[in-house]
Amino acid sequence: MTARVIALDLDGTLLTPKKTLLPSSLEALNRARAAGYQLMIVTGRHHVAIHPFYQALALDTPAICCNGTYLYDYQAKKVLDADPMPVEKAQLLINLLDEHRIHGLMYVDDTMMYQHPTGHVTRTSNWALTLPEDQRPSFTQVDSLAQAAREVKNVWKFALTDENGQKLQDFAKHVEQTLQLECEWSWHDQVDIARQGNSKGKRLTQFVTAQGWSMQDVIAFGDNFNDISMLEAAGTGVAMGNADDAVKARANVVIGENTTDAIADYINQHLL
């Protein structure tokens, strides 16, 4: 017997711009779980940065993190499956970051590392201070990302930001062409770089099929370019109203924005 799955992106989708969960979404998702749906978080975030949402949703399913780079079991506190970035590729990417003077946040094992605090780091750190201590994401400032990359077990991805959007777009194209790494936009001013072939859709499909379930029974909610693979792989891909038109064009359904009760309304009207 197959299971019905609701796959949920966080930022820009399930979360409001203030990084909160709408009460209506929580209520509808609880009702869906009671009706037999499996709920899964599928995010670009590191697993250390989704604690409050995972707990608020009272999940027991693994989470797909860093745009499909790995599958994390919160109950056992371990990675179940992963395709991390090869160390030599990470070293070459760090060299390019230095050369082009672009700051990167390196997602590794159980923390996120940086040399220079970017706006992304500052914003997330400030958000973290509003959380209980055991739910706060871990950031580690290091003297050298290159040295750190040699010492950690796994490099999951790099998150790059720059005030010059065109510079960042050009850099991402250069990285794809020269290093054969996967570059996906998770926000209008953030590009995520991971091992080639990694995507939300691929990891979700691997997990669902390994359970003996069907992707036709998956309903996926997303809003950004890194969600497209998931929206297309799912039986029903649902794009948020705040998504880019190019993302909406790849979905089966378009609903309201992430500041509204759109997710709850869709679940209540079409899934329950």
Coordinates of C-alpha atoms in Angstrom, one line a residue:
M1 CA 0.0 0.0 0.0
T2 CA 1.4 3.3 -1.0
A3 CA 1.5 6.4 1.2
R4 CA 0.5 9.9 0.4
V5 CA 3.3 12.4 1.0
I6 CA 3.2 16.2 1.5
A7 CA 6.7 17.6 0.8
L8 CA 7.3 21.1 2.2
D9 CA 9.9 23.7 1.4
L10 CA 10.4 26.1 4.2
D11 CA 11.7 29.6 3.3
G12 CA 9.2 31.5 1.1
T13 CA 6.8 28.6 1.3
L14 CA 5.7 27.2 4.7
L15 CA 7.4 30.1 6.5
T16 CA 6.4 33.7 6.5
P17 CA 9.0 36.4 5.8
K18 CA 9.4 36.6 9.6
K19 CA 10.4 32.9 9.6
T20 CA 7.2 31.8 11.5
L21 CA 4.7 29.1 10.8
L22 CA 1.1 30.3 10.3
P23 CA -1.3 28.7 12.8
S24 CA -3.6 27.8 9.8
S25 CA -0.8 25.8 8.2
L26 CA 0.0 24.0 11.4
E27 CA -3.6 23.0 11.9
A28 CA -4.2 21.8 8.4
L29 CA -0.9 19.8 8.3
N30 CA -1.8 18.2 11.7
R31 CA -5.2 17.2 10.2
A32 CA -3.4 15.8 7.1
R33 CA -1.1 13.7 9.2
A34 CA -4.1 12.4 11.2
A35 CA -5.7 11.5 7.8
G36 CA -2.6 9.4 6.9
Y37 CA -0.3 11.8 5.0
Q38 CA 3.4 11.6 5.6
L39 CA 4.8 15.1 6.1
M40 CA 8.4 15.9 5.0
I41 CA 10.6 19.0 5.1
V42 CA 12.6 19.4 1.9
T43 CA 14.8 22.5 2.3
G44 CA 18.0 24.2 1.3
R45 CA 18.7 24.7 5.0
H46 CA 21.3 22.8 7.1
H47 CA 19.6 20.4 9.5
V48 CA 20.8 22.5 12.4
A49 CA 18.7 25.4 11.1
I50 CA 15.3 23.7 11.0
H51 CA 14.9 22.5 14.6
P52 CA 12.0 24.8 15.6
F53 CA 9.9 24.0 12.5
Y54 CA 10.6 20.2 12.7
Q55 CA 9.5 20.2 16.3
A56 CA 6.5 22.5 15.8
L57 CA 5.3 20.1 13.1
A58 CA 5.9 17.1 15.5
L59 CA 7.5 15.2 12.6
D60 CA 9.0 11.7 12.7
T61 CA 10.1 11.6 9.1
P62 CA 13.7 12.3 7.9
A63 CA 14.4 15.8 6.5
I64 CA 15.9 16.4 3.1
C65 CA 18.5 19.1 3.6
C66 CA 20.8 21.4 1.6
N67 CA 18.8 21.1 -1.6
G68 CA 18.9 17.3 -1.6
T69 CA 22.5 16.8 -0.6
Y70 CA 21.6 14.6 2.3
L71 CA 18.8 12.9 4.2
Y72 CA 18.8 13.5 7.9
D73 CA 17.2 11.4 10.7
Y74 CA 16.3 13.6 13.6
Q75 CA 15.3 10.8 15.8
A76 CA 18.6 9.0 15.5
K77 CA 20.6 12.2 15.0
K78 CA 22.4 10.9 12.0
V79 CA 22.7 11.3 8.2
L80 CA 21.0 8.4 6.4
D81 CA 22.1 9.1 2.8
A82 CA 24.3 11.8 1.3
D83 CA 26.3 13.0 -1.7
P84 CA 28.7 15.6 -0.2
M85 CA 31.0 17.8 -2.2
P86 CA 34.4 16.2 -2.9
V87 CA 37.1 18.0 -0.9
E88 CA 39.1 18.9 -3.9
K89 CA 36.1 20.6 -5.5
A90 CA 35.5 22.5 -2.3
Q91 CA 39.1 23.7 -2.3
L92 CA 38.9 24.9 -5.9
L93 CA 35.6 26.7 -5.2
I94 CA 37.1 28.4 -2.2
N95 CA 40.1 29.6 -4.4
L96 CA 37.6 31.1 -6.8
L97 CA 35.7 32.8 -4.0
D98 CA 38.9 34.4 -2.9
E99 CA 39.8 35.3 -6.4
H100 CA 36.4 37.0 -7.1
R101 CA 36.1 38.4 -3.6
I102 CA 32.8 36.7 -2.9
H103 CA 31.9 35.6 0.6
G104 CA 30.7 32.1 1.1
L105 CA 29.0 30.2 3.9
M106 CA 30.2 26.6 4.0
Y107 CA 27.7 24.0 5.3
V108 CA 29.5 21.1 6.9
D109 CA 28.8 18.2 9.3
D110 CA 26.8 19.9 12.1
T111 CA 27.6 23.6 11.6
M112 CA 27.9 26.4 9.0
M113 CA 31.3 28.0 8.7
Y114 CA 32.4 31.4 7.5
Q115 CA 35.4 33.7 7.4
H116 CA 33.6 37.0 7.0
P117 CA 30.1 37.6 8.4
T118 CA 27.8 38.4 5.5
G119 CA 24.3 39.8 5.8
H120 CA 23.0 36.3 5.5
V121 CA 25.0 35.2 8.5
T122 CA 24.0 38.3 10.5
R123 CA 20.3 37.9 9.8
T124 CA 20.3 34.2 10.6
S125 CA 22.3 34.8 13.8
N126 CA 19.9 37.5 14.9
W127 CA 17.0 35.1 14.2
A128 CA 18.7 32.4 16.2
L129 CA 18.9 34.5 19.3
T130 CA 15.1 34.6 19.4
L131 CA 15.0 30.8 19.7
P132 CA 15.6 28.5 22.8
E133 CA 19.2 27.7 23.0
D134 CA 18.7 24.0 22.0
Q135 CA 17.0 25.1 18.8
R136 CA 19.6 27.6 17.6
P137 CA 21.5 26.9 14.4
S138 CA 25.3 26.5 14.8
F139 CA 27.7 29.0 13.1
T140 CA 31.4 28.8 13.3
Q141 CA 33.8 31.5 12.3
V142 CA 37.1 30.2 11.0
D143 CA 40.4 31.8 9.9
S144 CA 40.5 29.7 6.7
L145 CA 37.6 27.9 4.9
A146 CA 40.2 26.1 2.8
Q147 CA 41.8 24.6 6.0
A148 CA 38.4 23.8 7.5
A149 CA 37.3 22.0 4.3
R150 CA 40.3 19.6 4.8
E151 CA 39.4 18.9 8.4
V152 CA 35.7 18.2 8.4
K153 CA 34.0 15.0 7.4
N154 CA 31.5 16.4 4.9
V155 CA 31.0 19.6 2.9
W156 CA 27.3 19.7 2.1
K157 CA 27.1 23.0 0.1
F158 CA 28.2 26.6 -0.1
A159 CA 25.7 29.5 0.1
L160 CA 26.9 32.6 -1.6
T161 CA 25.6 36.1 -1.4
D162 CA 26.7 39.4 -3.0
E163 CA 25.0 42.8 -3.3
N164 CA 25.9 42.7 -7.0
G165 CA 23.4 40.3 -8.5
Q166 CA 24.9 40.2 -11.9
K167 CA 28.4 39.5 -10.4
L168 CA 26.9 36.5 -8.6
Q169 CA 25.1 35.2 -11.7
D170 CA 28.3 35.4 -13.7
F171 CA 30.2 33.7 -10.9
A172 CA 27.6 30.9 -10.7
K173 CA 27.9 30.3 -14.5
H174 CA 31.7 30.2 -14.3
V175 CA 31.6 27.7 -11.4
E176 CA 29.2 25.4 -13.4
Q177 CA 31.4 25.5 -16.5
T178 CA 34.8 25.1 -14.8
L179 CA 34.1 23.0 -11.7
Q180 CA 31.0 21.0 -12.9
L181 CA 29.1 21.8 -9.6
E182 CA 25.4 22.3 -9.2
C183 CA 24.3 26.0 -8.8
E184 CA 20.7 26.6 -7.7
W185 CA 19.1 29.9 -6.6
S186 CA 17.3 29.6 -3.3
W187 CA 16.7 33.4 -3.0
H188 CA 16.9 36.4 -5.3
D189 CA 20.4 37.2 -3.9
Q190 CA 21.6 33.7 -2.8
V191 CA 23.0 30.9 -5.0
D192 CA 23.7 27.5 -3.4
I193 CA 26.5 25.4 -4.8
A194 CA 26.6 21.7 -4.2
R195 CA 27.8 18.4 -5.8
Q196 CA 26.6 18.1 -9.4
G197 CA 23.4 16.1 -9.7
N198 CA 22.1 16.9 -6.2
S199 CA 18.6 18.3 -6.1
K200 CA 15.5 18.3 -4.0
G201 CA 13.5 16.3 -6.6
K202 CA 16.2 13.6 -6.9
R203 CA 16.6 13.0 -3.2
L204 CA 12.8 13.1 -2.6
T205 CA 12.3 10.5 -5.4
Q206 CA 15.0 8.3 -4.0
F207 CA 13.4 8.3 -0.6
V208 CA 9.9 7.8 -1.7
T209 CA 10.7 5.0 -4.1
A210 CA 12.9 3.3 -1.4
Q211 CA 9.8 3.1 0.8
G212 CA 7.9 1.4 -2.0
W213 CA 5.7 4.5 -2.5
S214 CA 4.9 6.4 -5.7
M215 CA 5.8 9.9 -6.6
Q216 CA 2.4 10.2 -8.1
D217 CA 1.1 10.4 -4.5
V218 CA 3.4 13.2 -3.5
I219 CA 2.1 16.8 -3.2
A220 CA 5.1 19.2 -3.1
F221 CA 4.9 22.9 -2.1
G222 CA 7.7 25.3 -3.1
D223 CA 8.5 28.8 -4.3
N224 CA 12.0 29.1 -5.7
F225 CA 14.3 27.8 -8.4
N226 CA 15.7 25.2 -6.1
D227 CA 12.2 23.8 -5.7
I228 CA 11.6 23.2 -9.5
S229 CA 13.0 19.7 -9.5
M230 CA 10.7 18.7 -6.6
L231 CA 7.6 20.4 -8.1
E232 CA 8.2 18.5 -11.4
A233 CA 9.0 15.2 -9.8
A234 CA 5.9 15.2 -7.6
G235 CA 2.5 14.0 -8.8
T236 CA 1.2 17.5 -7.8
G237 CA 3.6 20.4 -7.7
V238 CA 2.2 23.4 -5.9
A239 CA 3.9 26.8 -6.4
M240 CA 3.3 29.7 -4.0
G241 CA 1.9 33.0 -5.3
N242 CA 5.1 34.8 -4.3
A243 CA 7.1 32.5 -6.6
D244 CA 8.9 33.7 -9.7
D245 CA 6.8 33.3 -12.9
A246 CA 9.4 30.8 -14.2
V247 CA 8.8 28.6 -11.1
K248 CA 5.0 28.9 -11.4
A249 CA 5.2 27.8 -15.0
R250 CA 6.8 24.5 -13.9
A251 CA 4.1 23.7 -11.3
N252 CA 0.7 22.0 -11.7
V253 CA -1.0 24.4 -9.3
V254 CA -0.4 28.0 -8.2
I255 CA -1.9 29.1 -4.9
G256 CA -1.7 32.3 -2.7
E257 CA 1.4 33.9 -1.1
N258 CA 3.2 32.6 1.9
T259 CA 1.8 35.4 4.1
T260 CA -1.8 34.0 3.5
D261 CA -3.7 30.9 4.5
A262 CA -3.1 29.5 1.0
I263 CA -1.4 26.2 2.1
A264 CA -4.1 25.5 4.6
D265 CA -6.8 26.3 2.1
Y266 CA -5.3 24.0 -0.5
I267 CA -4.9 21.1 2.0
N268 CA -8.4 21.5 3.4
Q269 CA -10.1 21.8 0.0
H270 CA -8.2 19.3 -2.1
L271 CA -6.5 16.8 0.3
L272 CA -8.9 16.2 3.1

